[in-house]
Short mmCIF file of C-alpha atoms in Angstrom, two decimals:
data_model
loop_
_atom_site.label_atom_id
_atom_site.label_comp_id
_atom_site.label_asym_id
_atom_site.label_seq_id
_atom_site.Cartn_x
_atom_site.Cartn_y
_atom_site.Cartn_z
CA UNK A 269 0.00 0.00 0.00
CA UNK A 270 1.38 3.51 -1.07
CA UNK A 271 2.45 5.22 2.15
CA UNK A 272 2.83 9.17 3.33
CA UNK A 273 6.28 9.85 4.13
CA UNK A 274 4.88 10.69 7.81
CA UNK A 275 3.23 6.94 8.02
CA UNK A 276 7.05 5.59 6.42
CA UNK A 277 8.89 7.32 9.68
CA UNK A 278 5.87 6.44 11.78
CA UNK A 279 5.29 3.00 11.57
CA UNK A 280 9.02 2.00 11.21
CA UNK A 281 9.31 3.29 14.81
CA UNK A 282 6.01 1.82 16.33
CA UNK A 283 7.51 -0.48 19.09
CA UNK A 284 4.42 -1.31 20.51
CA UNK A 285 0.64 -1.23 20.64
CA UNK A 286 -1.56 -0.22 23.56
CA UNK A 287 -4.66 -1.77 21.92
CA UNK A 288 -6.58 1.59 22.61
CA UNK A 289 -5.64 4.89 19.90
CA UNK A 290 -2.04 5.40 21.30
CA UNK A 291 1.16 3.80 20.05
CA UNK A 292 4.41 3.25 21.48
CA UNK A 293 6.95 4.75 19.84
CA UNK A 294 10.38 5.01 19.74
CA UNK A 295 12.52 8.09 19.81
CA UNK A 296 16.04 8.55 18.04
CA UNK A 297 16.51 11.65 19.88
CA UNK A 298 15.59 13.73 22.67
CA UNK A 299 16.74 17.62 23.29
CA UNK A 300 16.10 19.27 26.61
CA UNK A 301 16.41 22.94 27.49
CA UNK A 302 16.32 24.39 31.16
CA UNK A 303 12.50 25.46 30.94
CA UNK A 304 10.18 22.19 30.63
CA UNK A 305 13.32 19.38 32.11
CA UNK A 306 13.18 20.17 35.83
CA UNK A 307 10.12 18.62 36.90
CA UNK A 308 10.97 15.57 34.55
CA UNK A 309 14.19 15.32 36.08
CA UNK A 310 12.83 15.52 39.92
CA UNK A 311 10.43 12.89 38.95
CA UNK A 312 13.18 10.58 37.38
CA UNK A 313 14.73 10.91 41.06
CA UNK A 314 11.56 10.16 42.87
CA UNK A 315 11.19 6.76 41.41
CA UNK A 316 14.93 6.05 41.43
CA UNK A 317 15.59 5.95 37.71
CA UNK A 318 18.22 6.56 35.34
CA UNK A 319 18.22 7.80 32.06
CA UNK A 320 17.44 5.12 29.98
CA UNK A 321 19.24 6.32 26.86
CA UNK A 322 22.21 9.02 27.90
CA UNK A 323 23.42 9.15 24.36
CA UNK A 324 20.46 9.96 22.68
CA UNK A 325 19.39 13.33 24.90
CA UNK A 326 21.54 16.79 24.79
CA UNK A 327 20.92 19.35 26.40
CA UNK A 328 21.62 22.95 26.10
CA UNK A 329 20.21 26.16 27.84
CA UNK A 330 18.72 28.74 25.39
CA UNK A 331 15.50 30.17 26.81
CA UNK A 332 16.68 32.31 29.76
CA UNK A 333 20.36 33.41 28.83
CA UNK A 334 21.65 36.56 28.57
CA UNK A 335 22.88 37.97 25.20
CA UNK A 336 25.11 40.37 26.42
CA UNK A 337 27.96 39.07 28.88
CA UNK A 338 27.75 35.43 28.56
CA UNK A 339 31.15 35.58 30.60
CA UNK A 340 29.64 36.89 33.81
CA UNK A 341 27.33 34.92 35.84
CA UNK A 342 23.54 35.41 35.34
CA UNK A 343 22.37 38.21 36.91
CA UNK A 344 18.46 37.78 37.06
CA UNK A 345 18.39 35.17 39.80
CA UNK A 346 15.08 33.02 37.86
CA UNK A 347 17.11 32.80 35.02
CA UNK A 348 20.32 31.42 36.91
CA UNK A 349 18.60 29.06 38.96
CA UNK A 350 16.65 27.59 35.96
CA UNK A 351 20.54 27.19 33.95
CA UNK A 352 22.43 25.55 37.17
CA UNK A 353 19.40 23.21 37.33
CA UNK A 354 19.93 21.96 34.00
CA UNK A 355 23.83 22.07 34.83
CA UNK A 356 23.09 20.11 37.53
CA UNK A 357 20.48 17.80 35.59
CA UNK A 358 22.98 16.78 33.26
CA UNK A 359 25.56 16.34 35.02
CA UNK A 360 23.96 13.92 37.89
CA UNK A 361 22.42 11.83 34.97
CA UNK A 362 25.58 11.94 32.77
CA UNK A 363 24.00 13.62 29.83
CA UNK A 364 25.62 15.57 26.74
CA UNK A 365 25.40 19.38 27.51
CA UNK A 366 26.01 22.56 25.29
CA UNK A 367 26.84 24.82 28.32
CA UNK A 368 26.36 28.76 27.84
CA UNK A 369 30.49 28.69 27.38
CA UNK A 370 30.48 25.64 24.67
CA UNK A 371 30.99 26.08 20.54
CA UNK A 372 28.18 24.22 20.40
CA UNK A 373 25.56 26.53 22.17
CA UNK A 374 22.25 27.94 21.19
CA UNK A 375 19.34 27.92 20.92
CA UNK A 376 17.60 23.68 20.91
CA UNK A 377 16.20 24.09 17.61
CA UNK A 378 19.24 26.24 15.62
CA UNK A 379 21.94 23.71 17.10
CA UNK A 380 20.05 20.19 16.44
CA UNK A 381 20.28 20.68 12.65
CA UNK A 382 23.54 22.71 12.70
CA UNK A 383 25.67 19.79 14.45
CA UNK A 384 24.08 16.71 12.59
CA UNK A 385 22.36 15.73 15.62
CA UNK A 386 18.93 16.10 13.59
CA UNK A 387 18.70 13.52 10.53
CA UNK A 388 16.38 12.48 8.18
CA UNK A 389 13.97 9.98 9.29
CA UNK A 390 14.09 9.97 12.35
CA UNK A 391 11.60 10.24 15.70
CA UNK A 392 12.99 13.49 17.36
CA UNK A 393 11.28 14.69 20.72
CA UNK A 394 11.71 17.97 22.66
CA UNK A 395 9.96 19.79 25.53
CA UNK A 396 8.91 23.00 23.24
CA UNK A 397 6.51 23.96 20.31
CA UNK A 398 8.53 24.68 17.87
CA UNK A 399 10.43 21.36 17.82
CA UNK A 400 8.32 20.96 14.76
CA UNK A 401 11.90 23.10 13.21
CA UNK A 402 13.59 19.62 12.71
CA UNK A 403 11.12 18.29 10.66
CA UNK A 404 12.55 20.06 7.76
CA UNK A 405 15.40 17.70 7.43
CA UNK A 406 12.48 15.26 6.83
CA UNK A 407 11.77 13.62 10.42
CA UNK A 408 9.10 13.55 12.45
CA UNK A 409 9.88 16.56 15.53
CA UNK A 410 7.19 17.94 17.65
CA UNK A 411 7.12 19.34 20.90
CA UNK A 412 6.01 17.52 24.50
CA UNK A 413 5.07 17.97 27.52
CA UNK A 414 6.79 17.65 31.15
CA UNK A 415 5.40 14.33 31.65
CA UNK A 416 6.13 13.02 28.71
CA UNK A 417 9.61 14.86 28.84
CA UNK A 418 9.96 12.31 31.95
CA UNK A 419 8.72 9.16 29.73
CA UNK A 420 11.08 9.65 27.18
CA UNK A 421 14.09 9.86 29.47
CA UNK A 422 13.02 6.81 31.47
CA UNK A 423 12.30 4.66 28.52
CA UNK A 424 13.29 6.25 24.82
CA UNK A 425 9.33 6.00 24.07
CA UNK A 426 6.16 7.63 24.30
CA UNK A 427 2.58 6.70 23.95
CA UNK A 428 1.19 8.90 21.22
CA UNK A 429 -1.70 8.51 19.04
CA UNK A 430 -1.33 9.25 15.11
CA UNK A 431 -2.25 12.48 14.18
CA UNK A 432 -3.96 12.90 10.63
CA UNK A 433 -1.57 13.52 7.75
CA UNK A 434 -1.69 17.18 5.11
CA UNK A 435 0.07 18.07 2.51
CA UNK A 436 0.30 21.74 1.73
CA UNK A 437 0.96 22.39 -1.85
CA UNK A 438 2.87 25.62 -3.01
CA UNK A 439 3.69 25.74 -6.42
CA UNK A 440 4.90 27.95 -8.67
CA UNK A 441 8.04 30.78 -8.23
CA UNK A 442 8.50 32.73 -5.38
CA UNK A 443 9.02 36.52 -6.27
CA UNK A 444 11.97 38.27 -5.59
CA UNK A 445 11.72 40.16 -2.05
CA UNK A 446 9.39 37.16 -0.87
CA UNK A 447 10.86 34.23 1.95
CA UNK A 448 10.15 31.42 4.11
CA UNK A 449 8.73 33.18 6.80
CA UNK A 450 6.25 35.26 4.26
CA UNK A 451 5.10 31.60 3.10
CA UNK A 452 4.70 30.66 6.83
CA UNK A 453 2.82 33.57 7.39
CA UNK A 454 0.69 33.33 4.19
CA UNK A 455 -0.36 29.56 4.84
CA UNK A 456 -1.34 30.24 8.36
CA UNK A 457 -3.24 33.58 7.78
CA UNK A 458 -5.69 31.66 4.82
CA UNK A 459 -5.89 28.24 7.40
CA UNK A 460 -6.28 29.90 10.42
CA UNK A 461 -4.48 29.11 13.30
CA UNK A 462 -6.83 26.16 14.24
CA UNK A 463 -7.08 25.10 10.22
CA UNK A 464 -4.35 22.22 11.10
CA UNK A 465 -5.10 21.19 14.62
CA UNK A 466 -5.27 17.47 14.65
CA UNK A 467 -2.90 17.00 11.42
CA UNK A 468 0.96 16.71 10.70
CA UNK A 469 1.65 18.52 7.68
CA UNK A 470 4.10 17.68 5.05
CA UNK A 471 4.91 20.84 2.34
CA UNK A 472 5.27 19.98 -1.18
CA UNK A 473 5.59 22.03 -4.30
CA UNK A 474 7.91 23.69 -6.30
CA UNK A 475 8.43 26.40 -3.79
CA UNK A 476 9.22 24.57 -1.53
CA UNK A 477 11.56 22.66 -3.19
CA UNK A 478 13.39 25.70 -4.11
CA UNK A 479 13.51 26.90 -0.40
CA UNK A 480 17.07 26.26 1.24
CA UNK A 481 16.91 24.14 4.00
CA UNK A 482 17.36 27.38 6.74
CA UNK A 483 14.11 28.38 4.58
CA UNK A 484 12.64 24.83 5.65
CA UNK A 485 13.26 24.84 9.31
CA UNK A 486 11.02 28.43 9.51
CA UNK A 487 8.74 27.28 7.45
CA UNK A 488 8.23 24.24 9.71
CA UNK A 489 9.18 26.00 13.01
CA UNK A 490 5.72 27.86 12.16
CA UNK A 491 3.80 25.05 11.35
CA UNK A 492 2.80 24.84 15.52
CA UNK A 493 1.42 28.22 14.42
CA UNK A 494 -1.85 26.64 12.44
CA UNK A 495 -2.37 24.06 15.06
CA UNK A 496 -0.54 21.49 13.75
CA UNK A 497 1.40 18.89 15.66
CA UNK A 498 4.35 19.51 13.27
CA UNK A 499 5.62 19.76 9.60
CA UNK A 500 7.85 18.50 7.33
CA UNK A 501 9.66 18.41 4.29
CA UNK A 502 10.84 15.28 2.12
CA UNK A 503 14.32 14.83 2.57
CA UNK A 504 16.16 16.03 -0.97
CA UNK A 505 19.78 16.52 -2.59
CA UNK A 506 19.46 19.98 -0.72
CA UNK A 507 19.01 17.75 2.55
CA UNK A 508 21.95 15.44 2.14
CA UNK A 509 24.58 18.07 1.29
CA UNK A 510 22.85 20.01 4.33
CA UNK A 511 24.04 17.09 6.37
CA UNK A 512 26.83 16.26 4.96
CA UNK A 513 29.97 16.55 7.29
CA UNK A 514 28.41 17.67 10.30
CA UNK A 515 29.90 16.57 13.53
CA UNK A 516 27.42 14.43 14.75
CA UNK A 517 25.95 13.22 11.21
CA UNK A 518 27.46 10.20 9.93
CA UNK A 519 30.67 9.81 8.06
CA UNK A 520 32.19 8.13 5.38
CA UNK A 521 31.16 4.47 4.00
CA UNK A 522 28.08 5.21 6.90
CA UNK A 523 27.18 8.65 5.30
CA UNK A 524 26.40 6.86 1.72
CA UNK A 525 24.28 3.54 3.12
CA UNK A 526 22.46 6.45 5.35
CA UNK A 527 21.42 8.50 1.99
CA UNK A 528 20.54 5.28 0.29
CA UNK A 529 18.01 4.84 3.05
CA UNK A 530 16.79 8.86 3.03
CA UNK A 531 16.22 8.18 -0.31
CA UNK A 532 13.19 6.29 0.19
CA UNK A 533 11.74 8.85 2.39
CA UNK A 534 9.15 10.58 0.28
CA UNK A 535 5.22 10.09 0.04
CA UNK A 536 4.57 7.52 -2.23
CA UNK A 537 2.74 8.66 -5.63
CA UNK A 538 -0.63 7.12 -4.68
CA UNK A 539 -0.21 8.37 -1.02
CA UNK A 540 -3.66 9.10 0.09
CA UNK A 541 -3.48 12.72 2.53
CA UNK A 542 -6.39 13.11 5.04
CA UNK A 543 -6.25 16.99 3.70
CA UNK A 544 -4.74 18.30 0.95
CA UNK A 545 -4.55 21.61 0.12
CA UNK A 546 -2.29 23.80 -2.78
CA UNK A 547 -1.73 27.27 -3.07
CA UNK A 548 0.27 29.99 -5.67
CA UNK A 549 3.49 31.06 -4.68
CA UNK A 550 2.56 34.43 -6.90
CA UNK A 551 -0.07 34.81 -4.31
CA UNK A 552 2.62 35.05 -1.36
CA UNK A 553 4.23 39.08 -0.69
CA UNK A 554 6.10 40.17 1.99
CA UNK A 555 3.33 39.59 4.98
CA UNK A 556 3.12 41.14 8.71
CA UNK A 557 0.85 40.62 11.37
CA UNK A 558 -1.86 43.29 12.47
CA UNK A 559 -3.42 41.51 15.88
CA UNK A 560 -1.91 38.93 18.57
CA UNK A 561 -1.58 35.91 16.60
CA UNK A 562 0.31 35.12 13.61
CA UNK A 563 -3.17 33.88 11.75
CA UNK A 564 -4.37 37.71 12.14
CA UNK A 565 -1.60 39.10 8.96
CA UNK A 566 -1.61 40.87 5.35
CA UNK A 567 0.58 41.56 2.07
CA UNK A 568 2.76 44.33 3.78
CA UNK A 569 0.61 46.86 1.22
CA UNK A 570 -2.35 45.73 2.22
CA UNK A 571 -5.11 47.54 4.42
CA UNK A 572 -6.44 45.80 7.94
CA UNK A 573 -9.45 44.00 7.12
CA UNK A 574 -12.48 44.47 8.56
CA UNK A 575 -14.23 42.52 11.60
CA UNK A 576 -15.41 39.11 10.55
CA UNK A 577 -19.59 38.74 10.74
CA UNK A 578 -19.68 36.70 13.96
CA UNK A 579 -20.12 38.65 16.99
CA UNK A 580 -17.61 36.12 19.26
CA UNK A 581 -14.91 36.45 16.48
CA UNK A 582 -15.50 40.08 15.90
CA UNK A 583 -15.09 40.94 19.81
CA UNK A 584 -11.42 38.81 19.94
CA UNK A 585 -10.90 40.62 16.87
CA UNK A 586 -11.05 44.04 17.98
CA UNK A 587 -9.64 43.47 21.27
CA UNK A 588 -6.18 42.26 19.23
CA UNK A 589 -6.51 45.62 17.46
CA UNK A 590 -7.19 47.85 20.29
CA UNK A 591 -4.55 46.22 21.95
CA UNK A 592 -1.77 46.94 18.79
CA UNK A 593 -3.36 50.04 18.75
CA UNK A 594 -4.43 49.53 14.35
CA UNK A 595 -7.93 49.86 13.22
CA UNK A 596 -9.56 48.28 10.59
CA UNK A 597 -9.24 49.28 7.01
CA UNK A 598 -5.55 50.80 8.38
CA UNK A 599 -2.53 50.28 5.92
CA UNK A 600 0.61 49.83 8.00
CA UNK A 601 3.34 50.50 5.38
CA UNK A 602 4.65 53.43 6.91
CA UNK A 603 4.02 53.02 10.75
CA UNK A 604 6.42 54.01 13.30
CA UNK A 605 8.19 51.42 14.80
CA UNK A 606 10.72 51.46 18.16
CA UNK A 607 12.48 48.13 18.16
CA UNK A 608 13.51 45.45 15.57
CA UNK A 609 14.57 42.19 16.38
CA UNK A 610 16.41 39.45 14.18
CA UNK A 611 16.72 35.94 15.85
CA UNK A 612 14.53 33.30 17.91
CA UNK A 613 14.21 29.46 16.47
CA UNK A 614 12.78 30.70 13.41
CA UNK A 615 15.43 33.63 11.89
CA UNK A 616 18.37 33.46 13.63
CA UNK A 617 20.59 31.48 11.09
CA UNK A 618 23.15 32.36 8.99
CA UNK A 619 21.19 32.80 6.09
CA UNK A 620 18.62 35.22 7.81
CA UNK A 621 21.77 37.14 9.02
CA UNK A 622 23.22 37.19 5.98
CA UNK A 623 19.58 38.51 4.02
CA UNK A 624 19.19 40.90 7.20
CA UNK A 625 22.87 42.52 5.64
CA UNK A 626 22.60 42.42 2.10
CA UNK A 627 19.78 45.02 2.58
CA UNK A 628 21.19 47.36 5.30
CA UNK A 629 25.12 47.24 3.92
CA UNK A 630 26.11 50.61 2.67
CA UNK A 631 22.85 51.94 4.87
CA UNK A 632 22.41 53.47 8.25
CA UNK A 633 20.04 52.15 10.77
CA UNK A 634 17.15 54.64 11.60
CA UNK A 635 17.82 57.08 14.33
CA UNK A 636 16.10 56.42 17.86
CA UNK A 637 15.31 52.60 16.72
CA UNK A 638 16.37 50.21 19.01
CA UNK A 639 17.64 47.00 16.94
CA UNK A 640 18.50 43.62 19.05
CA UNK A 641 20.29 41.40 16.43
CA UNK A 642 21.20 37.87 17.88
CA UNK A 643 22.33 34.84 16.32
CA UNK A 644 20.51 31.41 16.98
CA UNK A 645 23.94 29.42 18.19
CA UNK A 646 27.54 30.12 18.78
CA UNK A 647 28.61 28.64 15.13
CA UNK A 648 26.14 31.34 13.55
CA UNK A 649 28.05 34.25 15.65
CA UNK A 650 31.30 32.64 14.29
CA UNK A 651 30.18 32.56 10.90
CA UNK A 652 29.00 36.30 10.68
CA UNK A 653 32.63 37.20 12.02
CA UNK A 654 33.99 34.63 9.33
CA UNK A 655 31.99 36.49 6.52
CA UNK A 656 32.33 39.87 7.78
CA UNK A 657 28.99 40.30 8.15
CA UNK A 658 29.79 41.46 11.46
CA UNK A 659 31.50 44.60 9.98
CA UNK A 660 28.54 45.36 7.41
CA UNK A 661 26.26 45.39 10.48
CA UNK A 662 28.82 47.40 12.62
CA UNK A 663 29.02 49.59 9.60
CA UNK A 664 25.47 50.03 9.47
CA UNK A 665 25.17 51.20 13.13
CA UNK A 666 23.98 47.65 14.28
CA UNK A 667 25.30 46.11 17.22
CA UNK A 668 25.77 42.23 17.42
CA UNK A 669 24.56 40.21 20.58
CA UNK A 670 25.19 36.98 21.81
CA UNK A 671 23.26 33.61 21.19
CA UNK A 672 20.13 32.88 22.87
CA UNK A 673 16.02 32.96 22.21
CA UNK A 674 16.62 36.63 23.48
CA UNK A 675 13.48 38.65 22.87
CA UNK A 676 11.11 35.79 21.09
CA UNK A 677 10.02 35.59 24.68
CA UNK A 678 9.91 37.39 27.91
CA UNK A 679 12.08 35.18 29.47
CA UNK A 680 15.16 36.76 29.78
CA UNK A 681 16.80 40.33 29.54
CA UNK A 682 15.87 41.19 26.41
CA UNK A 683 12.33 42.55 26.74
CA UNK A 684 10.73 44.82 24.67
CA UNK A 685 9.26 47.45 27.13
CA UNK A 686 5.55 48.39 27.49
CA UNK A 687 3.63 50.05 24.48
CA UNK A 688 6.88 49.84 22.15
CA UNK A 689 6.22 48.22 19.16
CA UNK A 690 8.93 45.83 17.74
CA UNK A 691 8.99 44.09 14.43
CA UNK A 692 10.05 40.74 15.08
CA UNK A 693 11.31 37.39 12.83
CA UNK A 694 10.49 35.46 15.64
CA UNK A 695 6.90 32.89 15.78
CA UNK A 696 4.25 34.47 18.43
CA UNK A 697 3.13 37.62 18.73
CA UNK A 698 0.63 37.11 21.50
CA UNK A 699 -0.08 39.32 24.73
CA UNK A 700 2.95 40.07 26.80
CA UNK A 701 4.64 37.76 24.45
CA UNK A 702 8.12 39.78 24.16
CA UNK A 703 7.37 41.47 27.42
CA UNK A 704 4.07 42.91 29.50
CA UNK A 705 2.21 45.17 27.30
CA UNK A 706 4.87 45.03 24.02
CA UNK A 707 3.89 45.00 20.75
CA UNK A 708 4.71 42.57 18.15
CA UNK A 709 4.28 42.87 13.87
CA UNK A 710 5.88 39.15 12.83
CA UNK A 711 7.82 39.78 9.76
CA UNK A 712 11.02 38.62 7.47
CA UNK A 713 14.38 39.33 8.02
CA UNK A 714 13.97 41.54 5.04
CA UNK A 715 11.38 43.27 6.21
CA UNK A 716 12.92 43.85 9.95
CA UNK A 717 15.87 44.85 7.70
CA UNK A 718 13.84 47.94 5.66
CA UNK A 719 12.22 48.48 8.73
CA UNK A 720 15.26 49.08 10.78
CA UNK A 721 16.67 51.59 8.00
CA UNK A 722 13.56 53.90 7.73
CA UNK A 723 12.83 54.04 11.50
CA UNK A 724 8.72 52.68 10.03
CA UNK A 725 7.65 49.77 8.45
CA UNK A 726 8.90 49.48 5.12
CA UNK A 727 8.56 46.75 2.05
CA UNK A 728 11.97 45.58 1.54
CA UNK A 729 10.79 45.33 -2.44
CA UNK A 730 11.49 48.71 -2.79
CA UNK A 731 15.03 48.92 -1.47
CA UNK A 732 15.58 45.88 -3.32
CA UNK A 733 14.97 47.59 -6.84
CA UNK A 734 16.72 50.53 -6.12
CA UNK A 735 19.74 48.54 -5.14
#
């Protein structure tokens, strides 16, 4: 029977059945960060058990680190305590961790990929959302909770029941100016953020063929966004050259049987998708958000739309907008804006920092704008200083910060203070999300890029064709 290339990964990792709607199955690997591992580690310790797997979890703190002075101790005493823990975590259970002071550092989802931990097919498991990231190599990744956090340790398995399978179609060419996280934003503002709750999505199309695979891992990272339990990409020449010579992928004679396998990993022909859907990449512009999720957004020239009909929806509706302080039928081209920030799980790799410079080199950023600009790991702050990108930003007025999720979240220093409004490349743009009372437009690289030239928000098309 033809298969999905979800069911393929699936069901070779099925271990067991529970003869009710869950499975049991296995996990290749497991990544922990300091926010969701205590309690799974303090209930490990109540029942006396070890690890079951130590070389299959690594752990590395991202959430709550600083990015500025990573060589002083943490000064926010939350934020310490919930670093030593994990320090302490790993260490007592004899686990692999990227410490704040290791090359390998950064944030979960940046660092999986980067090292060759994260491989095609397999069953990859972490305590956040936006684990869904990994599934771009072409595995299935999607987030957990605590409990199940402590499963996984104590046995490599979980019980899970199988989610639904989508494919989202884009086809056609993407138009200059237009990215990953404009396709992200496109899919999820015509779905809805509930239009893929029960499903695991796989993209398709000739977009998204032609997407790198950075371009893949924010594409998937947002597929959490719609509902979805995760997303994924079939693993392609692009994917094996991604891996290729990474430290943890394998090497050699083992790196050429491995792609003969990945090979196979691709929805059959006569694959049969619960949902299907396919859209026009000439459809997709550069997109923001208007409200306080990342379903409420529009073509960056577009206007606000107005209330939908029903009276519940309408109410949430306005509420977002009163609380962004945008009315309906308002274009938002043009709008002042106080801080910019480049980074989180979804654009803080080298190839958003890289996009984020072609536009502002020879430029100056926009006076009074505050712009936070923070790479996703260690090896992405190396390779900006290796490509000078470091000194097109520095040129440009920009300063550089140190790895971490930074200002995706209000869980560390980097806050974005009350009534500013920042445009962000991170995933969430909820309440409080970047701090109590902040603001947040999701946008591209690109566009945080205009945006931090002009001082307002700004289409990157049109510096693109004066350039």
């Amino acid at each position: 029977m033809e298969k999905t290339l979800f069911d393929k990964i699936w069901d070779a990792h099925v271990v067991g059945e529970t003869g009710g709607e869950s499975s049991i199955l296995y996990i290749d690997r497991h990544y922990c960060h300091e926010v969701t591992s205590p309690q799974a580690f303090d209930g490990l310790r109540r029942r006396g058990l070890e690890v079951f797997r130590k070389d299959r979890t690594y752990c590395s703190p991202d959430h709550n680190i600083p990015t500025l002075n990573q060589d002083l101790p943490i000064s926010d005493p939350v934020s310490r305590n919930q670093v030593e823990t994990l320090r302490r975590n790993a260490s007592e259970f004899g686990l692999r961790l990227f410490d704040i002071s290791d090359p390998h550092n950064g944030i979960i989802h940046v660092i999986g990929p980067e090292t060759g931990l994260t491989l095609p097919g397999q069953t990859l498991l972490c305590g956040d959302s936006h684990t869904s990231t990994h599934g771009a190599l072409g595995c299935i990744a999607f987030g957990i909770g605590t409990s199940e956090v402590e499963m996984v340790l104590a046995t490599q398995c979980i019980l899970q029941s199988k989610p639904k399978t989508m494919r989202i179609n884009v086809e056609g060419k993407l138009a200059p100016g237009v990215t990953a996280k404009d396709v992200a934003l496109y899919i999820i503002a015509r779905l809805t953020t509930g239009g893929a709750t029960g499903y695991f999505v796989e993209y398709a199309g000739e977009a998204i063929r032609s997407l790198s695979m950075e371009g893949r891992m924010t594409l998937c990272n947002m597929s959490i966004e719609m509902g979805a339990r995760g997303g994924m990409v079939a693993p392609d020449e692009k994917t094996f050259e991604y891996v290729r010579g990474r430290e943890f992928a394998p090497q050699g004679e083992d790196f050429d049987k491995a792609v003969e396998y990945w090979r196979t990993l691709k929805s059959d022909d006569g694959a049969t998708f619960d949902r299907e859907v396919t859209f026009d990449a000439a459809d997709i512009k550069p997109r923001v958000t208007f409200g306080t999720n990342p379903g409420m957004g529009i073509a960056i020239d577009e206007a606000i739309p107005n209330p939908p009909a029903d009276s519940a929806a309408a109410a949430s509706f306005m509420k977002a907008l009163e609380y962004m302080g945008f009315k309906p039928g308002q274009k938002l081209e043009g709008t002042p804006v106080d801080y910019v920030f480049l980074g989180s799980c979804t654009n803080g790799r080298i190839e958003d920092f890289r996009a984020f410079a072609s536009l502002v080199k020879g430029h100056r950023k926009a006076d009074g704008l505050t712009a936070w600009l923070v790479p996703g790991s260690q090896k992405v702050l190396r390779q900006i200083k290796e490509e000078g990108i470091d000194r097109v930003l520095e040129d440009a007025g920009f300063e550089l910060r140190e790895p971490g999720c930074s200002a995706c979240l209000a869980m560390n220093d980097d806050k974005i203070p009350e009534g500013k409004l920042c445009v962000s490349t991170s995933n969430r743009n909820f309440e409080g999300r970047q701090g109590p009372g902040a603001r947040t437009i999701l946008a591209s690289p690109l566009v945080a890029a205009a945006t931090a030239l002009t001082g307002k928000l700004t289409d990157p098309r049109t510096l693109i064709s004066q350039e």
